[in-house]
Coordinates of C-alpha atoms and ligand atoms in Angstrom, one line a residue:
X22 CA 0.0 0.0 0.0
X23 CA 1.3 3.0 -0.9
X24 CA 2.2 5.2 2.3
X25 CA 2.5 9.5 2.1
X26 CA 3.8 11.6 4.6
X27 CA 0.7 11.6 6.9
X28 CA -1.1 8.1 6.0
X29 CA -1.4 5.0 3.9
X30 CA -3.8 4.8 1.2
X31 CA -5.7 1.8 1.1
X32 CA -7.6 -0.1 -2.2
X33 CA -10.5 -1.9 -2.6
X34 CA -9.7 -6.3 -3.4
X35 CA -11.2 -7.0 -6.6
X36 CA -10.5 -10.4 -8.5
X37 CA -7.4 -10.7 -6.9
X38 CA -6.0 -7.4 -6.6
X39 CA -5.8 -4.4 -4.9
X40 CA -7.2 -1.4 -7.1
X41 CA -8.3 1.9 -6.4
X42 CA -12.4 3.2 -6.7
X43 CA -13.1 4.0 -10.4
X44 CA -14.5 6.9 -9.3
X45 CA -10.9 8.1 -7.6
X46 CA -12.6 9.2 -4.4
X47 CA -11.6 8.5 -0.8
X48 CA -12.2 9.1 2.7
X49 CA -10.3 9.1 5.9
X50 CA -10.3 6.9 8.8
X51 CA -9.2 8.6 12.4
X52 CA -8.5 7.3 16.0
X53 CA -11.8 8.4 17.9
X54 CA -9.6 8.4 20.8
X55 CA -7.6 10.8 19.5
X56 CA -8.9 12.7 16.3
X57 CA -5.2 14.1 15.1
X58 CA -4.2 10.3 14.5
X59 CA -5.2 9.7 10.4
X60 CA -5.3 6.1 10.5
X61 CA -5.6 6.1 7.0
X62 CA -7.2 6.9 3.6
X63 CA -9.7 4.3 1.8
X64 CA -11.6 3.8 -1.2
X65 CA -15.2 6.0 -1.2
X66 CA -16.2 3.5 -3.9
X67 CA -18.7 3.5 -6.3
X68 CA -21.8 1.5 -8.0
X69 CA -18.8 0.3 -10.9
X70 CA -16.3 -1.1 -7.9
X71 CA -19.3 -2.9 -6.8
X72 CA -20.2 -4.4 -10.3
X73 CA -16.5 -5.3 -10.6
X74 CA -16.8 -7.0 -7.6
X75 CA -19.7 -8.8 -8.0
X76 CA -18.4 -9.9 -11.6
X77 CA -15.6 -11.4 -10.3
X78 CA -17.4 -13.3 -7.7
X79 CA -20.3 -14.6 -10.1
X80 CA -16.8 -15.8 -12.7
X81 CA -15.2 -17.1 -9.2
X82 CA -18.0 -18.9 -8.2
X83 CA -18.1 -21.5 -11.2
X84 CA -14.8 -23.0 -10.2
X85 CA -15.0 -22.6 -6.2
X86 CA -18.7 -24.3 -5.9
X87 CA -16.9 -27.5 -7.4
X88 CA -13.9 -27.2 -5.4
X89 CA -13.8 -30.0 -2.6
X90 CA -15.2 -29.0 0.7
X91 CA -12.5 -30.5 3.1
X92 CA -10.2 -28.6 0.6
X93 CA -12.1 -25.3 0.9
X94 CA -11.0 -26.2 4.5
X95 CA -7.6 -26.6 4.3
X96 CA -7.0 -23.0 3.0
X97 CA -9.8 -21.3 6.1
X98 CA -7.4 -23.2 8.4
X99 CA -4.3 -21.4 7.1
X100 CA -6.5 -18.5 7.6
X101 CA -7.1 -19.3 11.0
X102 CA -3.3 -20.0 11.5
X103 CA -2.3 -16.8 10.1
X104 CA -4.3 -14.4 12.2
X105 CA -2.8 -16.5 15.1
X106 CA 0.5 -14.9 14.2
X107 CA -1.1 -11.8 13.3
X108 CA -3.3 -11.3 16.0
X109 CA -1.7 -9.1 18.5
X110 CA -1.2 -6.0 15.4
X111 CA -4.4 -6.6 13.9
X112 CA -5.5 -5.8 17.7
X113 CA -3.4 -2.8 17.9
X114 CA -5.1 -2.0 14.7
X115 CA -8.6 -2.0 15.5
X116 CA -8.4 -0.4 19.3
X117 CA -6.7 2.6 17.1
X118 CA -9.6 3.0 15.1
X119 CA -12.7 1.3 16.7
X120 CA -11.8 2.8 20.0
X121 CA -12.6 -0.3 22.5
X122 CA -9.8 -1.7 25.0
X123 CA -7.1 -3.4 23.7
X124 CA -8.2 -6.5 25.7
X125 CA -11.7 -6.6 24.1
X126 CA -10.2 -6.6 20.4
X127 CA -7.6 -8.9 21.4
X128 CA -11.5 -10.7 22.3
X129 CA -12.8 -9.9 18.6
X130 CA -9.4 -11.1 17.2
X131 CA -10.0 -14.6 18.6
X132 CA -13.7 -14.6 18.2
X133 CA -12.3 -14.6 14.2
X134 CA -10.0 -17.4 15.0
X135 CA -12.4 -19.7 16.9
X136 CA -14.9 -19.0 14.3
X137 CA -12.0 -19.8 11.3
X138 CA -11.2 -22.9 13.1
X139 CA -14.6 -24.0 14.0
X140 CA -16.0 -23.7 10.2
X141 CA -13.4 -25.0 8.6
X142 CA -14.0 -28.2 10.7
X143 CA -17.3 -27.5 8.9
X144 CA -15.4 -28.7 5.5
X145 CA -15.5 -32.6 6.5
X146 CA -18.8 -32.5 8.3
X147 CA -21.6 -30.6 6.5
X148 CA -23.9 -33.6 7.3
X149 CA -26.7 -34.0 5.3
X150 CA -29.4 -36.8 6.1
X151 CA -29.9 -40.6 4.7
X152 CA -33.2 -41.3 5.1
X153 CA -35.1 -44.7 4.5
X154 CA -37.3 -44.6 1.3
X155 CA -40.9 -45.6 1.2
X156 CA -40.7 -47.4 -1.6
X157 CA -38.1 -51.1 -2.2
X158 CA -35.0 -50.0 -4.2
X159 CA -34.8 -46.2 -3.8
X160 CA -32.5 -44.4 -2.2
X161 CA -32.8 -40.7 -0.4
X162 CA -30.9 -38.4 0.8
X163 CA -30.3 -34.8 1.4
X164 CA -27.1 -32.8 0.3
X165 CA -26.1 -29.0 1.2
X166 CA -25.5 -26.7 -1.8
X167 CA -24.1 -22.8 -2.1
X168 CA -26.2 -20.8 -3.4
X169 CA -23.7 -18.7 -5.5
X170 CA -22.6 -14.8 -4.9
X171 CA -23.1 -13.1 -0.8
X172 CA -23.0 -9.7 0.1
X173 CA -21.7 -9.4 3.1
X174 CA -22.6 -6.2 5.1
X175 CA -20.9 -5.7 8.5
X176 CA -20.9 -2.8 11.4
X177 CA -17.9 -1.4 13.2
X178 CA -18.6 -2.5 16.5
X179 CA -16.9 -6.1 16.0
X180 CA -14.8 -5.3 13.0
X181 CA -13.2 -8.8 12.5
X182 CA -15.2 -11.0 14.2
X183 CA -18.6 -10.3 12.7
X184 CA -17.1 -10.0 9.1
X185 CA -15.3 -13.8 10.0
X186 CA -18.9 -14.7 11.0
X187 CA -20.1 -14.4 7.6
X188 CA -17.4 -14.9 5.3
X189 CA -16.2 -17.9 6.8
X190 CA -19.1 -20.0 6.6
X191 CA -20.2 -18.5 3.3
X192 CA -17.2 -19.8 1.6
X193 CA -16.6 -23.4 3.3
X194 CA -20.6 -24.0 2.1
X195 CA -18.8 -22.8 -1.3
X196 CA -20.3 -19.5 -1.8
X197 CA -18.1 -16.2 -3.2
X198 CA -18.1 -13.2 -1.7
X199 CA -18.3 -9.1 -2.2
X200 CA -17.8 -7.7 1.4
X201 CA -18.7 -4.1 2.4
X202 CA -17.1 -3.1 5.9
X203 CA -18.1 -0.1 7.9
X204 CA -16.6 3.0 7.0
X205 CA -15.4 3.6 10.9
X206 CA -13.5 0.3 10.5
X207 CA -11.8 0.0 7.6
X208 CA -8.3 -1.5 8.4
X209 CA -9.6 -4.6 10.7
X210 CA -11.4 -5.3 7.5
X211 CA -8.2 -4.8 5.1
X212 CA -6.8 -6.7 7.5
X213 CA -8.8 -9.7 7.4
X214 CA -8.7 -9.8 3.8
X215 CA -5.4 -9.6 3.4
X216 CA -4.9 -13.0 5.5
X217 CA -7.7 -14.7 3.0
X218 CA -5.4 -13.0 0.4
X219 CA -2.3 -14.7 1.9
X220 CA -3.9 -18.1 2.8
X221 CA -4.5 -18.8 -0.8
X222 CA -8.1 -18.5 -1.2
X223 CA -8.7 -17.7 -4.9
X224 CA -8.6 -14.5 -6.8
X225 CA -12.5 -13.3 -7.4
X226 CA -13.3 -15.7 -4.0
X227 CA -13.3 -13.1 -1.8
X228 CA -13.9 -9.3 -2.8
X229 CA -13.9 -6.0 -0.9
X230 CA -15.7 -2.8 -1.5
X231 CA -15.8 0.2 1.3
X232 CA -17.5 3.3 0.9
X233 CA -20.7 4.5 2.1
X234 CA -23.7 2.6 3.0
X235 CA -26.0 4.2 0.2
X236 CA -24.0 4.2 -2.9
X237 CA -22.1 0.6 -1.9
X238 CA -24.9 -0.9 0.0
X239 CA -27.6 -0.7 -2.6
X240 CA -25.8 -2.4 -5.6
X241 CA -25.2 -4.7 -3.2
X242 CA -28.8 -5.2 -2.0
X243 CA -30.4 -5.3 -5.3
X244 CA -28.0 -6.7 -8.1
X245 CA -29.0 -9.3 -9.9
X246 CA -26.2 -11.5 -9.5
X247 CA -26.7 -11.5 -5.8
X248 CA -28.5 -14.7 -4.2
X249 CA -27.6 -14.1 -0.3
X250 CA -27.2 -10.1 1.7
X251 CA -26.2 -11.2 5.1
X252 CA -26.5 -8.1 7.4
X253 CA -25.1 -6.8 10.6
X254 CA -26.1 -3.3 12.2
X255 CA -28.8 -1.3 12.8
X256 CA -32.6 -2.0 12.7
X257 CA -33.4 0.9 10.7
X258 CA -30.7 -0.1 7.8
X259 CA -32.1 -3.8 8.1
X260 CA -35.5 -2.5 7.2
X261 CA -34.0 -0.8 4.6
X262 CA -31.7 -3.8 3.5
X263 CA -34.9 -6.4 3.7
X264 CA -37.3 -3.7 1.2
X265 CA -34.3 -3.6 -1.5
X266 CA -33.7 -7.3 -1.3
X267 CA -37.5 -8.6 -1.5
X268 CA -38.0 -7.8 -5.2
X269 CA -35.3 -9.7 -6.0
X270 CA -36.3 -12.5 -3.9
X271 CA -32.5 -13.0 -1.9
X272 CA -32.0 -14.4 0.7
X273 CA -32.0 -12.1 3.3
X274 CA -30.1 -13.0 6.7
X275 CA -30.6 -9.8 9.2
X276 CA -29.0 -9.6 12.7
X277 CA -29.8 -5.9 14.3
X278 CA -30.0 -3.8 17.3
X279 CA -30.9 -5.0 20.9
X280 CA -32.0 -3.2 24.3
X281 CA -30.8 -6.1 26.7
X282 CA -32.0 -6.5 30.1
X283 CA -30.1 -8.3 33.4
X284 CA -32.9 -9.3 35.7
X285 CA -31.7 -9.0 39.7
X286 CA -33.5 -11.2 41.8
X287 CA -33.4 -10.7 45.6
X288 CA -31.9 -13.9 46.1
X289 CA -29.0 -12.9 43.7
X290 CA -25.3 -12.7 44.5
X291 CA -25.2 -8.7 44.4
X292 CA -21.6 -8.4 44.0
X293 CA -21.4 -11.1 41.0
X294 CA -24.5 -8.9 39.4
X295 CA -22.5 -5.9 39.8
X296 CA -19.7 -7.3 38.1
X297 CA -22.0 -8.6 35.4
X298 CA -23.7 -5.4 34.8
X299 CA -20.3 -3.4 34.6
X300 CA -19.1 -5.5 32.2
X301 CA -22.5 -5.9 30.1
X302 CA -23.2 -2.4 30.5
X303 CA -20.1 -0.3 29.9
X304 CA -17.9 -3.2 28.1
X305 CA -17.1 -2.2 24.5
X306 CA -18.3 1.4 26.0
X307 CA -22.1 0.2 25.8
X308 CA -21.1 -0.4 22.0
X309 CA -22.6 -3.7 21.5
X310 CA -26.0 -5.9 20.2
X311 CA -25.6 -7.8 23.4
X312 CA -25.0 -5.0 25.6
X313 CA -27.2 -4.9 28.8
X314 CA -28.4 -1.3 28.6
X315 CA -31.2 -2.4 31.2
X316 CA -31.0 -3.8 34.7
X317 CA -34.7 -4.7 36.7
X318 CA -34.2 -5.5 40.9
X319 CA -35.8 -6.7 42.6
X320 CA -37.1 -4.1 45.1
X321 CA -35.8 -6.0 48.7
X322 CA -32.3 -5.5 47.1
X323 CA -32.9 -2.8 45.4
X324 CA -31.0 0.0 47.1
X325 CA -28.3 -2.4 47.8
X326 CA -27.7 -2.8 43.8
X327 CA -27.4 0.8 42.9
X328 CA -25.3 1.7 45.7
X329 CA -22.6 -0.6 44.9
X330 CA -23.3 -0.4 40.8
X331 CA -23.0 3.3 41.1
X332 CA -19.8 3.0 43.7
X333 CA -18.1 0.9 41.3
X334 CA -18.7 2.6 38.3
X335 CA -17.7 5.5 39.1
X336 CA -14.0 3.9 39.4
X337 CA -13.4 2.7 35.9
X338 CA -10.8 4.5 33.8
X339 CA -12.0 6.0 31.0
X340 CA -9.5 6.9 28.4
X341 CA -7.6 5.3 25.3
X342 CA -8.0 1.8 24.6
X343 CA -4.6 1.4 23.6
X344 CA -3.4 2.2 27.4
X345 CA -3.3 -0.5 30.2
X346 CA -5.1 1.1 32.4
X347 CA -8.0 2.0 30.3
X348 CA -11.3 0.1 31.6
X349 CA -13.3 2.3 29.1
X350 CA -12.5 3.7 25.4
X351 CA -14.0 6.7 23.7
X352 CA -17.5 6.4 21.4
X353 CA -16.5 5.5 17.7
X354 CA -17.7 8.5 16.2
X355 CA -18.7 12.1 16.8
X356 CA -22.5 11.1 15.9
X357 CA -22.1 8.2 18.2
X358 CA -21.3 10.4 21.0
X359 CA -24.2 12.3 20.6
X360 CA -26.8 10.2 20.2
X361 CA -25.3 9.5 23.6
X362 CA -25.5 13.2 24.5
X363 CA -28.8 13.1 23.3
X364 CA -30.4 9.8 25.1
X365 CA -28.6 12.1 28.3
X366 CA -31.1 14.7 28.0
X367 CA -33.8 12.5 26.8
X368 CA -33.6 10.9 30.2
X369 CA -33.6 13.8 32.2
X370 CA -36.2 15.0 30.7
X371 CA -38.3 12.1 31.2
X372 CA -37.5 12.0 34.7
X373 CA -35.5 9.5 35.7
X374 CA -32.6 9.4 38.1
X375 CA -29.4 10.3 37.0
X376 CA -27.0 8.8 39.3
X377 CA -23.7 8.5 38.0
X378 CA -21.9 10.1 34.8
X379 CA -24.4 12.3 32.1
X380 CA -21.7 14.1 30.7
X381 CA -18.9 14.3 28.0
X382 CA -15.2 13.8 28.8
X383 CA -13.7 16.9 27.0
X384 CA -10.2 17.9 28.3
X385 CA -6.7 16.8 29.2
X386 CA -6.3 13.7 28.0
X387 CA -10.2 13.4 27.1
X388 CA -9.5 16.4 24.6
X389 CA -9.0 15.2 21.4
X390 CA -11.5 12.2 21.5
X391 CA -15.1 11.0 21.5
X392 CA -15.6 10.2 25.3
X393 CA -18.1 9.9 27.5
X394 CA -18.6 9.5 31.2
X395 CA -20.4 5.7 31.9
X396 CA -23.7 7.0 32.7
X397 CA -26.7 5.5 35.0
X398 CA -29.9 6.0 35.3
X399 CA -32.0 5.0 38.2
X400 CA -36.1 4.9 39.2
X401 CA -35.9 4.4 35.2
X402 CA -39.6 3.5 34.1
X403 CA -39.9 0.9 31.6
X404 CA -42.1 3.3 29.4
X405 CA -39.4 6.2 29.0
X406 CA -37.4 6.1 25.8
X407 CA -33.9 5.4 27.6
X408 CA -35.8 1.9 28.3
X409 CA -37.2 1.1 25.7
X410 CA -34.5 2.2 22.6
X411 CA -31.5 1.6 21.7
X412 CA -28.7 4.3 22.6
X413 CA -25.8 2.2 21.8
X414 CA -23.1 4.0 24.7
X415 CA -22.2 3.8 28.3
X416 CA -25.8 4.9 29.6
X417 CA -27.6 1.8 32.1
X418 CA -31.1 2.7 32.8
X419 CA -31.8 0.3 36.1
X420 CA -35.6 -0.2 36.7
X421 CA -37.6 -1.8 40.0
X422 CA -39.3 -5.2 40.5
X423 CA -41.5 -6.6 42.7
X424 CA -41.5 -10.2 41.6
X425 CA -40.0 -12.4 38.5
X426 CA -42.8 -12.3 36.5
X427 CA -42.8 -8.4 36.8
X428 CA -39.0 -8.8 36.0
X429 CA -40.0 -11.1 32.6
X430 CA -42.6 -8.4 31.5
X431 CA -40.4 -5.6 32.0
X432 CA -37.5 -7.6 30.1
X433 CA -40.0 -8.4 27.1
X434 CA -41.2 -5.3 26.7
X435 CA -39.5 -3.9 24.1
X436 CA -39.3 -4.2 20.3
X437 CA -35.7 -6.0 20.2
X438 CA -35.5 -9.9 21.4
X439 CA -31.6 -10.3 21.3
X440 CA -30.0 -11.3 25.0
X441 CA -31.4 -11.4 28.7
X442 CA -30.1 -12.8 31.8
X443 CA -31.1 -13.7 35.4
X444 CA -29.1 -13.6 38.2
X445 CA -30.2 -15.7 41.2
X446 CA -29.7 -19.1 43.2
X447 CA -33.2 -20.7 42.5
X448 CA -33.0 -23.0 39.7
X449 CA -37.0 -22.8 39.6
X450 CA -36.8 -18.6 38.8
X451 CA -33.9 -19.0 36.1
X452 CA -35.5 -22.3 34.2
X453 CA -38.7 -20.0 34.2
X454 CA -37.0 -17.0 32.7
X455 CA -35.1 -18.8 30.4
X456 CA -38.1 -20.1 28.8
X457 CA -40.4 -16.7 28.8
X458 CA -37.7 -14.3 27.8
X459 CA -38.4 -13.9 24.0
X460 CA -35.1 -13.7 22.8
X461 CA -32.7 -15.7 21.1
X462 CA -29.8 -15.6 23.8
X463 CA -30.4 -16.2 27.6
X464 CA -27.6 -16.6 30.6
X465 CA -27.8 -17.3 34.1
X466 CA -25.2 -15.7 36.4
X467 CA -23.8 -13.6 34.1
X468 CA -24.3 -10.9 32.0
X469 CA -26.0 -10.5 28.4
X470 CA -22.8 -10.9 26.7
X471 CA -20.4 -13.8 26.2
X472 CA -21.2 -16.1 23.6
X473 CA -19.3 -18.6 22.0
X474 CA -18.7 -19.5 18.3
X475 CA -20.2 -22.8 17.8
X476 CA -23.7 -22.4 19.2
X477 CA -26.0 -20.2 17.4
X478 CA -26.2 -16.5 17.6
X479 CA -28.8 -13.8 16.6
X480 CA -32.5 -12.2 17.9
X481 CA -36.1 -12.4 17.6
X482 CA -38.5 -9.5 16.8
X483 CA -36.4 -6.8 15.5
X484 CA -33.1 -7.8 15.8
X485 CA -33.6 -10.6 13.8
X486 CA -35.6 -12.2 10.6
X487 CA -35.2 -16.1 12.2
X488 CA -32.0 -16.7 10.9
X489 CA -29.1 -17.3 13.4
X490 CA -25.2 -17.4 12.9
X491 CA -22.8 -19.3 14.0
X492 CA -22.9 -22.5 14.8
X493 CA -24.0 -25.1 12.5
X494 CA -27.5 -22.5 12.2
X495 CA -25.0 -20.2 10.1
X496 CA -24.5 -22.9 7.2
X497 CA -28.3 -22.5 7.0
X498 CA -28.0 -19.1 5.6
X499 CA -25.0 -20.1 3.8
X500 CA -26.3 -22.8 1.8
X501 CA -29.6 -24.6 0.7
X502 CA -31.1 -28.3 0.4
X503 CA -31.2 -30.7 -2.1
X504 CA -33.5 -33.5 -1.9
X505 CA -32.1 -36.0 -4.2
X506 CA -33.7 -39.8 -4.5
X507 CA -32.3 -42.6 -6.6
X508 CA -34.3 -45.1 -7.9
X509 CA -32.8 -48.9 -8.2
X510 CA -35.7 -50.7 -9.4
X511 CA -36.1 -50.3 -12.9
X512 CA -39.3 -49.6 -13.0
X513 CA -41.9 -46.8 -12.3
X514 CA -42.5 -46.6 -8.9
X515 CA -45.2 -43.8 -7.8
X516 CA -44.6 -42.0 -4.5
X517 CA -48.0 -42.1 -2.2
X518 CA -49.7 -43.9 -4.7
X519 CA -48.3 -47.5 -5.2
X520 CA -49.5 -49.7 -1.9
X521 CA -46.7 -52.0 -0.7
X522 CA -47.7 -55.5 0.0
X523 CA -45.9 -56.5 3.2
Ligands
LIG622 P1 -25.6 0.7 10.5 O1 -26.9 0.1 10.3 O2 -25.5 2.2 10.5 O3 -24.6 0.2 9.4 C1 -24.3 -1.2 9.2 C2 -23.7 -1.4 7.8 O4 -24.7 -1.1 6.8 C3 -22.6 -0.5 7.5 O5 -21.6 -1.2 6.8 C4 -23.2 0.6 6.7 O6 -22.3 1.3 5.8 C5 -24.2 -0.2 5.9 N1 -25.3 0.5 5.3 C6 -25.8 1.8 5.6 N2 -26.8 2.1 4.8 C7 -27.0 1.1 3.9 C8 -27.9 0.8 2.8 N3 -28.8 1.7 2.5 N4 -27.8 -0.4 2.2 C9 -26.9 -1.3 2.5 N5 -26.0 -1.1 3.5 C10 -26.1 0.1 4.2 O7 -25.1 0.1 11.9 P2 -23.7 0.5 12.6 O8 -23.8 1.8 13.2 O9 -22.5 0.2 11.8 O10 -23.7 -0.6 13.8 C11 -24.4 -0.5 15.0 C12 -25.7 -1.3 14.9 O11 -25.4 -2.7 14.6 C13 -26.5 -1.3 16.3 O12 -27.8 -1.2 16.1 C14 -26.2 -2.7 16.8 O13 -27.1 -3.2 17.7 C15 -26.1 -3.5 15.5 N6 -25.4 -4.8 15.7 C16 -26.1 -5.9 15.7 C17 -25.5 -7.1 16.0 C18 -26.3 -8.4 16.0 O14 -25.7 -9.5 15.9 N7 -27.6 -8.4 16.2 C19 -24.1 -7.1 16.1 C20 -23.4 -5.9 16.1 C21 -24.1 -4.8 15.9

C-alpha cells in the first residue's frame, strides 16, 4: 500500500487485486480516541467497484462451488493459522480506530479465530441426512449446496469478528463473496482480507468494497447477481436492506439492534450482578447488540444494587484503549457520542434518576476524542425512551421489581429480542426466565454478553428475521437443500400412490 507523509492509502480487493475506486474518491479513517491520528485513507467507492466485484465473484463462483469441501478447508485453516500470528497488530489496529480496549479486540481477534477454526471443521462434516425410502430400491438423501454470490454487510462495533462470522461459513458452504465493511472500521477489514489474500483463497473468492452505505450498499442489496445479503447493524438499515432485497427475492439474513436486560433477583449474589452489569453495560463502551443497557431489581435489594453499581462505576478509567489502564475507550464517532448526549437529555427530561456520569469527557487527556462519562440512570420506568430504545453508549437505565414475572414483563417489553439474563440461586426462577424471555440468547449468572462460536447466535422480533449465525444455524443461511432420491428398481414406482404389500 502505498504510504505518504501523513497516512497510507488503502484499495478496494477485486478479482485478486488491490485497485483503487473508479471513481478516484476516498475518505479518511481517524482514532476516535484521538482525532489528530489519520489512521488512513480508503476507497469512497462507487456502484462500478461494486459491479466489478460482483463480476468477479459470479466468474469465481463457477470454479470454487466445485472445489472439494474439506479442501475449501484446508485453506480457512491457514486462515485461522495466520491471524494466530497476526493477532496481537491486527488488535493494535482496531483499538486505534474502533476505540474499545485493547483487551476486548484482542477478544474480537480470537472470536475470528475460533470462528475460522470452527468452520473449517465444517469442511468434513456438513452432514446432510440418509433417510429410508418408502418405496423397495430407492434411495434418499439430502445434500447441502451454495447458493452462488453473498454480500456481506458488517458494522464497526466487531470489525473482524462479525465479518469472519459471515465470510467464513459462506465460503466453506462454497459461496463467493463481495464484502462491504463499515466505513469507521476500515483496516480490521483490510486486515482480514489480506490473510484470505495470503492463505490462498482464490482470486475473485473473496472481494472487498468500502464506501458508504448508500452508494455501496444498494448495488449490493439489489443486483441481480446476488443470491444471499447477510446483514449486521442497525434495525433501521435492516429495514432498509430487507425492502431492496425482496424484489429480487435473496435471501435475506438480518441480525440488528438489541436493548438487553439483566434481571436482579433478591436472592441474587449482588456483588457477582454488579460485576455482570459493569461488564454488560459499559464493556465495548455500551457499543454492543448484546449489551445490557437495562437492569430490573428486585425491590428487597434494590437500594443495595445501585449503591454498589454506582460506587463501582464510578471507578473505571475511561481513556484510550490502547493504554493498560484504560477500563473504558471513547464512542466510535462524533454522531455516536451524541446520540449519547442526546439519550442524556432525553432521560432527564423524562425524569429519571441520573445517578452516575451524564456528561462528555472533554479535556486533558479526554481532549482530542469521542468520550463519554459511563452513565446510569435509576427509578428508570420501563415506558421512557432510555428503556425502551436503543442508545448504543455507556448509559444503564436500572428499573424496580416486585417479583419475576414483573422482571420477565419488563424484560419483554421492548421491540428488540436479542439477549437477557437472570441472576439468582433458585433454579425454579432461572429455568422460568429462560423459557419466557423472548429472545434468542439467555444466561444465568452472568451478563447478556459472552457467547461462544459454535452455538448459534442472533435475535427475535427486531433484531432478527429467524435466521441465526454461528454454529452449524449459520451454514443454513450459507447454503440450501437438495432433496435428491435414486431409484434402483427399474421400474416406475409412484410416491404415495403404489401400496406395498408387506
Ligand atoms: P448501521 O446500520 O448504520 O450500518 C451497518 C452497515 O450497513 C454499515 O456497513 C453501513 O455502511 C451499511 N449501510 C448503511 N446504509 C445502507 C444501505 N442503504 N444499504 C446497505 N447497507 C447500508 O449500523 P452500525 O452503526 O454500523 O452498527 C451499529 C448497529 O449494529 C447497532 O444497532 C447494533 O445493535 C447493531 N449490531 C447488531 C449485531 C447483532 O448481531 N444483532 C451485532 C453488532 C451490531
Amino acid at each position: 500500500m502505498p504510504t505518504t507523509a501523513t497516512a497510507t492509502l488503502y484499495n478496494n480487493f477485486i478479482d485478486g487485486a488491490w485497485v483503487p475506486s473508479a471513481g478516484g474518491e476516498t475518505f479518511e479513517n481517524r482514532n476516535p480516541a484521538d482525532t489528530d491520528d489519520l489512521i488512513g485513507i480508503f476507497q469512497k467507492s462507487t456502484r462500478k467497484d461494486v459491479e466489478a466485484a460482483l463480476a468477479a465473484a459470479a466468474r469465481a463462483y463457477e470454479s470454487w462451488r466445485l472445489v472439494p469441501a474439506p479442501k475449501r478447508a484446508e485453506l480457512l485453516f491457514r486462515v485461522a493459522q495466520l491471524l494466530v500470528e497476526r493477532k496481537e497488530q491486527y488488535s493494535r489496529d482496531m483499538t486505534r480506530e474502533m476505540g474499545k480496549v485493547l483487551n476486548e479486540t484482542r477478544g474480537d481477534v480470537q472470536e475470528a479465530i475460533d470462528m475460522t477454526f470452527y468452520m473449517a471443521g465444517e469442511g468434513r462434516r456438513m452432514f446432510g441426512q440418509t433417510v429410508p425410502s418408502e418405496l423397495r430400491n430407492k434411495f434418499a438423501m439430502s445434500v447441502r449446496q451454495p447458493l452462488g454470490v453473498c454480500s456481506i454487510i458488517t458494522p464497526w462495533n466487531f470489525p473482524m469478528a462479525i465479518p469472519s462470522w459471515k465470510i467464513i461459513p459462506a465460503l466453506v458452504a462454497g459461496n463467493t463473496v463481495v464484502f462491504k465493511p463499515a466505513s469507521q472500521t476500515p483496516l480490521s477489514a483490510v486486515n482480514f482480507v489480506k490473510v484470505l489474500e495470503d492463505a490462498g483463497i482464490p482470486k475473485g473468492v473473496v472481494n472487498m468494497v468500502t464506501g458508504d452505505g448508500d452508494e455501496v450498499g444498494t448495488p449490493l442489496t439489489t443486483h441481480e447477481a446476488v443470491r444471499v445479503v447477510s446483514f449486521t447493524g442497525s434495525t433501521h438499515v435492516g429495514r432498509i436492506v430487507n425492502q431492496a432485497a425482496a424484489p429480487g427475492f435473496k435471501k435475506v439474513h438480518l441480525e440488528m439492534g438489541g436493548k438487553n436486560v439483566i434481571m436482579i433477583m433478591d436472592d441474587a449474589d449482588l456483588e457477582l450482578a454488579v460485576d455482570g452489569c459493569l461488564w454488560g453495560g459499559f464493556g465495548t463502551t455500551g457499543q454492543r447488540c448484546t449489551a445490557a443497557s437495562r437492569v430490573v431489581v428486585h425491590e428487597k435489594v434494590y437500594k443495595s444494587f445501585v449503591d454498589q453499581f454506582v460506587a463501582r462505576t464510578k471507578t473505571l478509567v475511561v481513556g484510550d484503549g490502547l493504554q493498560d489502564r484504560t477500563q473504558m475507550g471513547p464512542s466510535n464517532s462524533e454522531g455516536q457520542l451524541n446520540t449519547v448526549l442526546k439519550y442524556v437529555q432525553v432521560g432527564k427530561d423524562e425524569g429519571a434518576k441520573l445517578v452516575t456520569g451524564g456528561s462528555r469527557l472533554g479535556s486533558g487527556a479526554h481532549a482530542k476524542g469521542y468520550f463519554h462519562e459511563p452513565t446510569i440512570f435509576a427509578d428508570v420506568d420501563p415506558k421512557m425512551r432510555i428503556a425502551r430504545e436503543e442508545i448504543f453508549g455507556p448509559v444503564v437505565s436500572v428499573m424496580r421489581c416486585r417479583s419475576l414475572d414483573e422482571a420477565i414483563a419488563i424484560g419483554n417489553a421492548v421491540e428488540y429480542g436479542l439477549s437477557a439474563s437472570i441472576y439468582t440461586q433458585d433454579i425454579n426462577r432461572a429455568f422460568t426466565a429462560m423459557r419466557d424471555l423472548y429472545t434468542g440468547i439467555f444466561y444465568v449468572n452472568a451478563p447478556t454478553i459472552g457467547a461462544e462460536v459454535h452455538l448459534p447466535f442472533g435475535g427475535t422480533k427486531h433484531t432478527g428475521n429467524g435466521h441465526r449465525e454461528a454454529g452449524v444455524a449459520a451454514l443454513d443461511v450459507f447454503s440450501e437443500w437438495k432433496s435428491i432420491y435414486i431409484d434402483f428398481s427399474g421400474k416406475l414406482q409412484r410416491a404415495q400412490i403404489d401400496v406395498e404389500q408387506i
